[in-house]
Amino acid sequence: MSRTPRESSIKPAVRPPSPLPSVGEVAYLEVVTVNATGAFLAWGQPKDLLLPFGEQRFRPDVGKRVLVMIYADQQGRPVASQRLDRFIVDAAEGLVAGDEVSLVVEDRTDLGVKAVVNHRFWGLLYHDDLPRAPRRGQRLTGYVKRVRDDGRLDLSLLPPGEAKLDVVGEAVLKALRESGGYLALADKSPAAEIKTRLGVSKSAFKQAIGRLYKRRLITIEEGGIRLVPGAHRGE
Protein backbone atom coordinates (compact mmCIF):
# COMPACT_ATOMS: atom_id res chain seq x y z
CA MET A 1 0.00 0.00 0.00
CA SER A 2 1.51 3.33 -1.01
CA ARG A 3 2.00 6.03 1.55
CA THR A 4 1.78 9.75 1.07
CA PRO A 5 5.20 11.32 1.83
CA ARG A 6 5.14 13.10 5.15
CA GLU A 7 7.04 16.09 6.33
CA SER A 8 10.57 15.22 7.45
CA SER A 9 10.87 14.42 11.15
CA ILE A 10 14.18 16.19 11.64
CA LYS A 11 13.74 19.93 11.50
CA PRO A 12 16.46 22.58 11.44
CA ALA A 13 17.23 23.67 14.97
CA VAL A 14 15.79 27.15 15.05
CA ARG A 15 17.55 29.35 17.53
CA PRO A 16 15.36 30.73 20.33
CA PRO A 17 14.38 34.41 20.16
CA SER A 18 17.63 36.32 20.34
CA PRO A 19 18.47 39.68 21.86
CA LEU A 20 17.93 42.69 19.67
CA PRO A 21 20.46 42.89 16.82
CA SER A 22 23.50 45.03 17.47
CA VAL A 23 26.54 46.45 15.70
CA GLY A 24 28.67 43.71 14.17
CA GLU A 25 25.74 41.37 13.51
CA VAL A 26 23.83 40.26 10.43
CA ALA A 27 20.07 40.65 10.71
CA TYR A 28 16.96 40.31 8.56
CA LEU A 29 15.07 43.56 9.11
CA GLU A 30 11.85 45.10 7.88
CA VAL A 31 11.87 48.28 5.81
CA VAL A 32 9.58 50.85 7.44
CA THR A 33 10.40 54.02 5.49
CA VAL A 34 12.06 54.97 2.20
CA ASN A 35 12.94 58.60 1.51
CA ALA A 36 15.61 60.79 -0.08
CA THR A 37 18.14 59.77 2.58
CA GLY A 38 17.77 56.03 2.09
CA ALA A 39 15.75 53.23 3.64
CA PHE A 40 15.02 52.93 7.34
CA LEU A 41 14.77 49.57 9.08
CA ALA A 42 13.00 48.48 12.25
CA TRP A 43 15.53 46.91 14.63
CA GLY A 44 13.85 47.15 18.01
CA GLN A 45 15.30 50.54 18.92
CA PRO A 46 13.43 53.86 19.29
CA LYS A 47 15.28 55.26 16.25
CA ASP A 48 15.06 53.26 13.01
CA LEU A 49 18.27 52.03 11.40
CA LEU A 50 19.46 53.82 8.25
CA LEU A 51 20.31 51.79 5.16
CA PRO A 52 22.01 54.44 2.97
CA PHE A 53 21.57 54.37 -0.80
CA GLY A 54 25.27 53.60 -1.22
CA GLU A 55 24.90 50.47 0.90
CA GLN A 56 21.89 49.11 -0.99
CA ARG A 57 22.11 46.28 -3.52
CA PHE A 58 18.62 47.16 -4.76
CA ARG A 59 15.93 49.67 -3.85
CA PRO A 60 13.91 48.00 -1.07
CA ASP A 61 10.17 48.46 -0.67
CA VAL A 62 8.36 49.33 2.54
CA GLY A 63 7.11 46.20 4.28
CA LYS A 64 9.80 43.96 2.77
CA ARG A 65 12.74 42.54 4.71
CA VAL A 66 16.41 42.89 3.82
CA LEU A 67 19.47 41.02 5.05
CA VAL A 68 22.02 43.49 6.32
CA MET A 69 25.16 43.87 8.36
CA ILE A 70 24.88 46.45 11.13
CA TYR A 71 28.09 48.45 11.48
CA ALA A 72 29.30 51.78 12.87
CA ASP A 73 29.99 54.59 10.41
CA GLN A 74 32.87 57.09 10.70
CA GLN A 75 30.87 59.07 13.26
CA GLY A 76 30.22 55.96 15.32
CA ARG A 77 26.54 55.81 14.39
CA PRO A 78 24.95 52.41 13.69
CA VAL A 79 23.97 51.98 10.05
CA ALA A 80 23.11 49.03 7.82
CA SER A 81 24.63 47.59 4.66
CA GLN A 82 23.32 45.04 2.20
CA ARG A 83 26.85 44.61 0.84
CA LEU A 84 27.68 41.68 3.08
CA ASP A 85 30.85 40.73 1.23
CA ARG A 86 32.48 43.85 2.66
CA PHE A 87 32.17 42.34 6.13
CA ILE A 88 31.86 38.55 5.72
CA VAL A 89 34.92 36.59 4.55
CA ASP A 90 35.30 33.19 2.88
CA ALA A 91 38.27 31.89 4.88
CA ALA A 92 37.28 31.15 8.48
CA GLU A 93 39.63 31.41 11.42
CA GLY A 94 39.44 29.82 14.86
CA LEU A 95 36.93 27.11 13.92
CA VAL A 96 37.37 23.35 13.63
CA ALA A 97 35.14 20.47 12.56
CA GLY A 98 32.45 19.78 15.15
CA ASP A 99 32.20 23.33 16.50
CA GLU A 100 28.68 24.60 17.18
CA VAL A 101 28.01 27.88 15.37
CA SER A 102 25.22 30.38 14.82
CA LEU A 103 23.91 30.67 11.28
CA VAL A 104 21.92 33.26 9.36
CA VAL A 105 20.65 31.97 6.01
CA GLU A 106 21.69 34.17 3.08
CA ASP A 107 20.64 32.53 -0.17
CA ARG A 108 20.35 29.30 -2.15
CA THR A 109 23.06 28.16 -4.54
CA ASP A 110 23.36 25.24 -6.97
CA LEU A 111 25.11 23.20 -4.25
CA GLY A 112 23.05 24.16 -1.24
CA VAL A 113 22.32 27.10 1.03
CA LYS A 114 24.82 29.84 1.76
CA ALA A 115 24.85 31.06 5.36
CA VAL A 116 26.65 33.58 7.52
CA VAL A 117 28.57 31.83 10.31
CA ASN A 118 28.95 33.63 13.65
CA HIS A 119 28.30 36.94 11.81
CA ARG A 120 31.85 36.71 10.36
CA PHE A 121 32.32 33.96 7.79
CA TRP A 122 30.57 32.41 4.82
CA GLY A 123 29.63 28.73 4.97
CA LEU A 124 27.61 26.24 2.94
CA LEU A 125 24.87 23.80 3.89
CA TYR A 126 24.64 21.17 1.14
CA HIS A 127 21.25 20.19 -0.26
CA ASP A 128 21.85 16.55 0.66
CA ASP A 129 22.23 17.53 4.33
CA LEU A 130 19.03 19.56 4.50
CA PRO A 131 15.62 18.05 5.34
CA ARG A 132 14.13 21.14 3.70
CA ALA A 133 15.46 24.46 2.47
CA PRO A 134 15.55 27.06 5.27
CA ARG A 135 14.22 30.55 4.65
CA ARG A 136 16.34 33.58 3.83
CA GLY A 137 17.22 35.41 7.03
CA GLN A 138 16.36 32.39 9.21
CA ARG A 139 18.57 31.99 12.28
CA LEU A 140 19.72 28.43 12.99
CA THR A 141 22.11 26.51 15.16
CA GLY A 142 24.59 24.57 13.04
CA TYR A 143 27.87 22.72 13.19
CA VAL A 144 31.12 22.90 11.26
CA LYS A 145 31.18 19.73 9.15
CA ARG A 146 34.53 20.41 7.54
CA VAL A 147 37.08 23.20 7.20
CA ARG A 148 38.43 23.01 3.66
CA ASP A 149 42.07 23.59 2.76
CA ASP A 150 41.20 27.13 1.63
CA GLY A 151 39.48 27.87 4.96
CA ARG A 152 35.93 27.70 3.62
CA LEU A 153 33.33 26.03 5.79
CA ASP A 154 31.05 23.11 5.04
CA LEU A 155 28.17 23.09 7.51
CA SER A 156 25.61 20.71 8.95
CA LEU A 157 22.44 21.12 11.00
CA LEU A 158 23.22 17.91 12.88
CA PRO A 159 25.92 17.56 15.54
CA PRO A 160 28.93 15.34 14.76
CA GLY A 161 29.60 11.79 15.89
CA GLU A 162 27.32 9.90 18.24
CA ALA A 163 25.35 13.04 19.10
CA LYS A 164 24.15 13.07 15.48
CA LEU A 165 22.95 9.49 15.78
CA ASP A 166 21.12 10.35 18.99
CA VAL A 167 19.24 13.10 17.14
CA VAL A 168 18.42 10.77 14.26
CA GLY A 169 17.36 8.04 16.69
CA GLU A 170 14.95 10.39 18.45
CA ALA A 171 13.48 11.35 15.07
CA VAL A 172 12.98 7.65 14.25
CA LEU A 173 11.24 7.03 17.59
CA LYS A 174 9.02 10.07 17.06
CA ALA A 175 8.07 8.87 13.57
CA LEU A 176 7.31 5.41 14.96
CA ARG A 177 5.01 6.80 17.64
CA GLU A 178 3.21 8.97 15.09
CA SER A 179 2.77 5.94 12.81
CA GLY A 180 1.23 3.68 15.44
CA GLY A 181 4.44 1.85 16.26
CA TYR A 182 5.45 0.68 12.78
CA LEU A 183 7.47 2.41 10.07
CA ALA A 184 7.84 0.94 6.57
CA LEU A 185 11.50 1.88 6.32
CA ALA A 186 14.35 -0.60 6.58
CA ASP A 187 17.94 -1.24 5.47
CA LYS A 188 16.85 -1.86 1.88
CA SER A 189 14.58 1.19 1.59
CA PRO A 190 15.63 3.70 -1.11
CA ALA A 191 17.73 6.56 0.18
CA ALA A 192 15.29 9.08 -1.32
CA GLU A 193 12.39 7.55 0.62
CA ILE A 194 14.32 7.75 3.90
CA LYS A 195 15.29 11.34 3.16
CA THR A 196 11.70 12.31 2.36
CA ARG A 197 10.28 10.67 5.48
CA LEU A 198 12.95 11.51 8.04
CA GLY A 199 15.17 14.13 6.45
CA VAL A 200 18.39 12.13 6.97
CA SER A 201 20.78 10.08 4.87
CA LYS A 202 20.39 6.33 4.52
CA SER A 203 23.73 5.81 6.25
CA ALA A 204 22.70 7.84 9.32
CA PHE A 205 19.34 6.03 9.41
CA LYS A 206 20.95 2.58 9.34
CA GLN A 207 23.40 3.50 12.09
CA ALA A 208 20.64 5.02 14.23
CA ILE A 209 18.29 2.03 13.97
CA GLY A 210 21.20 -0.27 14.77
CA ARG A 211 21.74 1.65 18.01
CA LEU A 212 18.01 1.57 18.80
CA TYR A 213 17.92 -2.18 18.16
CA LYS A 214 20.85 -2.78 20.51
CA ARG A 215 19.03 -0.74 23.18
CA ARG A 216 15.98 -2.98 22.61
CA LEU A 217 13.78 -0.05 21.66
CA ILE A 218 12.85 -1.38 18.22
CA THR A 219 12.70 -4.63 16.29
CA ILE A 220 13.86 -4.80 12.69
CA GLU A 221 11.63 -6.67 10.25
CA GLU A 222 11.92 -7.47 6.56
CA GLY A 223 10.04 -4.41 5.34
CA GLY A 224 10.30 -2.00 8.25
CA ILE A 225 10.93 -1.35 11.92
CA ARG A 226 8.60 -1.71 14.88
CA LEU A 227 8.59 0.01 18.25
CA VAL A 228 9.03 -2.34 21.19
CA PRO A 229 5.96 -2.13 23.48
CA GLY A 230 6.72 0.16 26.41
CA ALA A 231 9.57 1.99 24.63
CA HIS A 232 7.73 5.29 24.60
CA ARG A 233 10.44 7.72 25.60
CA GLY A 234 13.51 6.33 23.96
CA GLU A 235 14.87 5.23 27.34
mmCIF file of C-alpha atoms in Angstrom, residues 134-232:
data_model
loop_
_atom_site.group_PDB
_atom_site.id
_atom_site.type_symbol
_atom_site.label_atom_id
_atom_site.label_comp_id
_atom_site.label_asym_id
_atom_site.label_seq_id
_atom_site.Cartn_x
_atom_site.Cartn_y
_atom_site.Cartn_z
ATOM 1 C CA PRO A 134 15.546 27.059 5.266
ATOM 2 C CA ARG A 135 14.225 30.546 4.645
ATOM 3 C CA ARG A 136 16.336 33.583 3.835
ATOM 4 C CA GLY A 137 17.215 35.412 7.034
ATOM 5 C CA GLN A 138 16.364 32.392 9.215
ATOM 6 C CA ARG A 139 18.574 31.987 12.281
ATOM 7 C CA LEU A 140 19.716 28.430 12.992
ATOM 8 C CA THR A 141 22.111 26.511 15.161
ATOM 9 C CA GLY A 142 24.586 24.570 13.035
ATOM 10 C CA TYR A 143 27.874 22.721 13.190
ATOM 11 C CA VAL A 144 31.121 22.896 11.257
ATOM 12 C CA LYS A 145 31.181 19.734 9.154
ATOM 13 C CA ARG A 146 34.534 20.406 7.542
ATOM 14 C CA VAL A 147 37.085 23.198 7.201
ATOM 15 C CA ARG A 148 38.430 23.007 3.664
ATOM 16 C CA ASP A 149 42.069 23.592 2.759
ATOM 17 C CA ASP A 150 41.202 27.126 1.633
ATOM 18 C CA GLY A 151 39.481 27.868 4.962
ATOM 19 C CA ARG A 152 35.932 27.695 3.620
ATOM 20 C CA LEU A 153 33.333 26.031 5.794
ATOM 21 C CA ASP A 154 31.052 23.109 5.036
ATOM 22 C CA LEU A 155 28.171 23.089 7.507
ATOM 23 C CA SER A 156 25.606 20.706 8.948
ATOM 24 C CA LEU A 157 22.445 21.119 11.000
ATOM 25 C CA LEU A 158 23.220 17.912 12.885
ATOM 26 C CA PRO A 159 25.922 17.556 15.537
ATOM 27 C CA PRO A 160 28.932 15.343 14.759
ATOM 28 C CA GLY A 161 29.601 11.789 15.887
ATOM 29 C CA GLU A 162 27.316 9.898 18.244
ATOM 30 C CA ALA A 163 25.353 13.037 19.098
ATOM 31 C CA LYS A 164 24.148 13.069 15.485
ATOM 32 C CA LEU A 165 22.945 9.486 15.779
ATOM 33 C CA ASP A 166 21.119 10.348 18.989
ATOM 34 C CA VAL A 167 19.238 13.103 17.144
ATOM 35 C CA VAL A 168 18.419 10.771 14.262
ATOM 36 C CA GLY A 169 17.359 8.042 16.694
ATOM 37 C CA GLU A 170 14.948 10.393 18.452
ATOM 38 C CA ALA A 171 13.476 11.347 15.070
ATOM 39 C CA VAL A 172 12.978 7.654 14.247
ATOM 40 C CA LEU A 173 11.244 7.033 17.587
ATOM 41 C CA LYS A 174 9.019 10.066 17.064
ATOM 42 C CA ALA A 175 8.066 8.874 13.575
ATOM 43 C CA LEU A 176 7.305 5.406 14.961
ATOM 44 C CA ARG A 177 5.014 6.801 17.637
ATOM 45 C CA GLU A 178 3.205 8.966 15.092
ATOM 46 C CA SER A 179 2.765 5.937 12.813
ATOM 47 C CA GLY A 180 1.228 3.676 15.439
ATOM 48 C CA GLY A 181 4.443 1.847 16.257
ATOM 49 C CA TYR A 182 5.451 0.683 12.781
ATOM 50 C CA LEU A 183 7.467 2.412 10.069
ATOM 51 C CA ALA A 184 7.838 0.938 6.572
ATOM 52 C CA LEU A 185 11.504 1.885 6.324
ATOM 53 C CA ALA A 186 14.353 -0.596 6.578
ATOM 54 C CA ASP A 187 17.939 -1.243 5.468
ATOM 55 C CA LYS A 188 16.854 -1.857 1.879
ATOM 56 C CA SER A 189 14.576 1.186 1.586
ATOM 57 C CA PRO A 190 15.625 3.698 -1.106
ATOM 58 C CA ALA A 191 17.732 6.563 0.184
ATOM 59 C CA ALA A 192 15.292 9.079 -1.322
ATOM 60 C CA GLU A 193 12.387 7.550 0.617
ATOM 61 C CA ILE A 194 14.324 7.750 3.897
ATOM 62 C CA LYS A 195 15.295 11.341 3.163
ATOM 63 C CA THR A 196 11.698 12.312 2.358
ATOM 64 C CA ARG A 197 10.275 10.673 5.479
ATOM 65 C CA LEU A 198 12.950 11.512 8.040
ATOM 66 C CA GLY A 199 15.171 14.130 6.454
ATOM 67 C CA VAL A 200 18.391 12.128 6.965
ATOM 68 C CA SER A 201 20.785 10.082 4.866
ATOM 69 C CA LYS A 202 20.392 6.332 4.518
ATOM 70 C CA SER A 203 23.728 5.806 6.249
ATOM 71 C CA ALA A 204 22.696 7.835 9.318
ATOM 72 C CA PHE A 205 19.340 6.035 9.408
ATOM 73 C CA LYS A 206 20.945 2.584 9.343
ATOM 74 C CA GLN A 207 23.402 3.499 12.093
ATOM 75 C CA ALA A 208 20.643 5.016 14.226
ATOM 76 C CA ILE A 209 18.290 2.032 13.970
ATOM 77 C CA GLY A 210 21.205 -0.265 14.766
ATOM 78 C CA ARG A 211 21.737 1.648 18.009
ATOM 79 C CA LEU A 212 18.011 1.565 18.798
ATOM 80 C CA TYR A 213 17.917 -2.179 18.157
ATOM 81 C CA LYS A 214 20.848 -2.776 20.512
ATOM 82 C CA ARG A 215 19.028 -0.744 23.177
ATOM 83 C CA ARG A 216 15.978 -2.985 22.606
ATOM 84 C CA LEU A 217 13.784 -0.055 21.665
ATOM 85 C CA ILE A 218 12.851 -1.380 18.223
ATOM 86 C CA THR A 219 12.697 -4.629 16.289
ATOM 87 C CA ILE A 220 13.860 -4.802 12.689
ATOM 88 C CA GLU A 221 11.627 -6.667 10.249
ATOM 89 C CA GLU A 222 11.922 -7.468 6.556
ATOM 90 C CA GLY A 223 10.036 -4.415 5.344
ATOM 91 C CA GLY A 224 10.304 -1.998 8.247
ATOM 92 C CA ILE A 225 10.929 -1.355 11.918
ATOM 93 C CA ARG A 226 8.605 -1.710 14.878
ATOM 94 C CA LEU A 227 8.588 0.014 18.254
ATOM 95 C CA VAL A 228 9.025 -2.343 21.194
ATOM 96 C CA PRO A 229 5.956 -2.132 23.483
ATOM 97 C CA GLY A 230 6.724 0.158 26.413
ATOM 98 C CA ALA A 231 9.569 1.986 24.628
ATOM 99 C CA HIS A 232 7.726 5.288 24.597
#
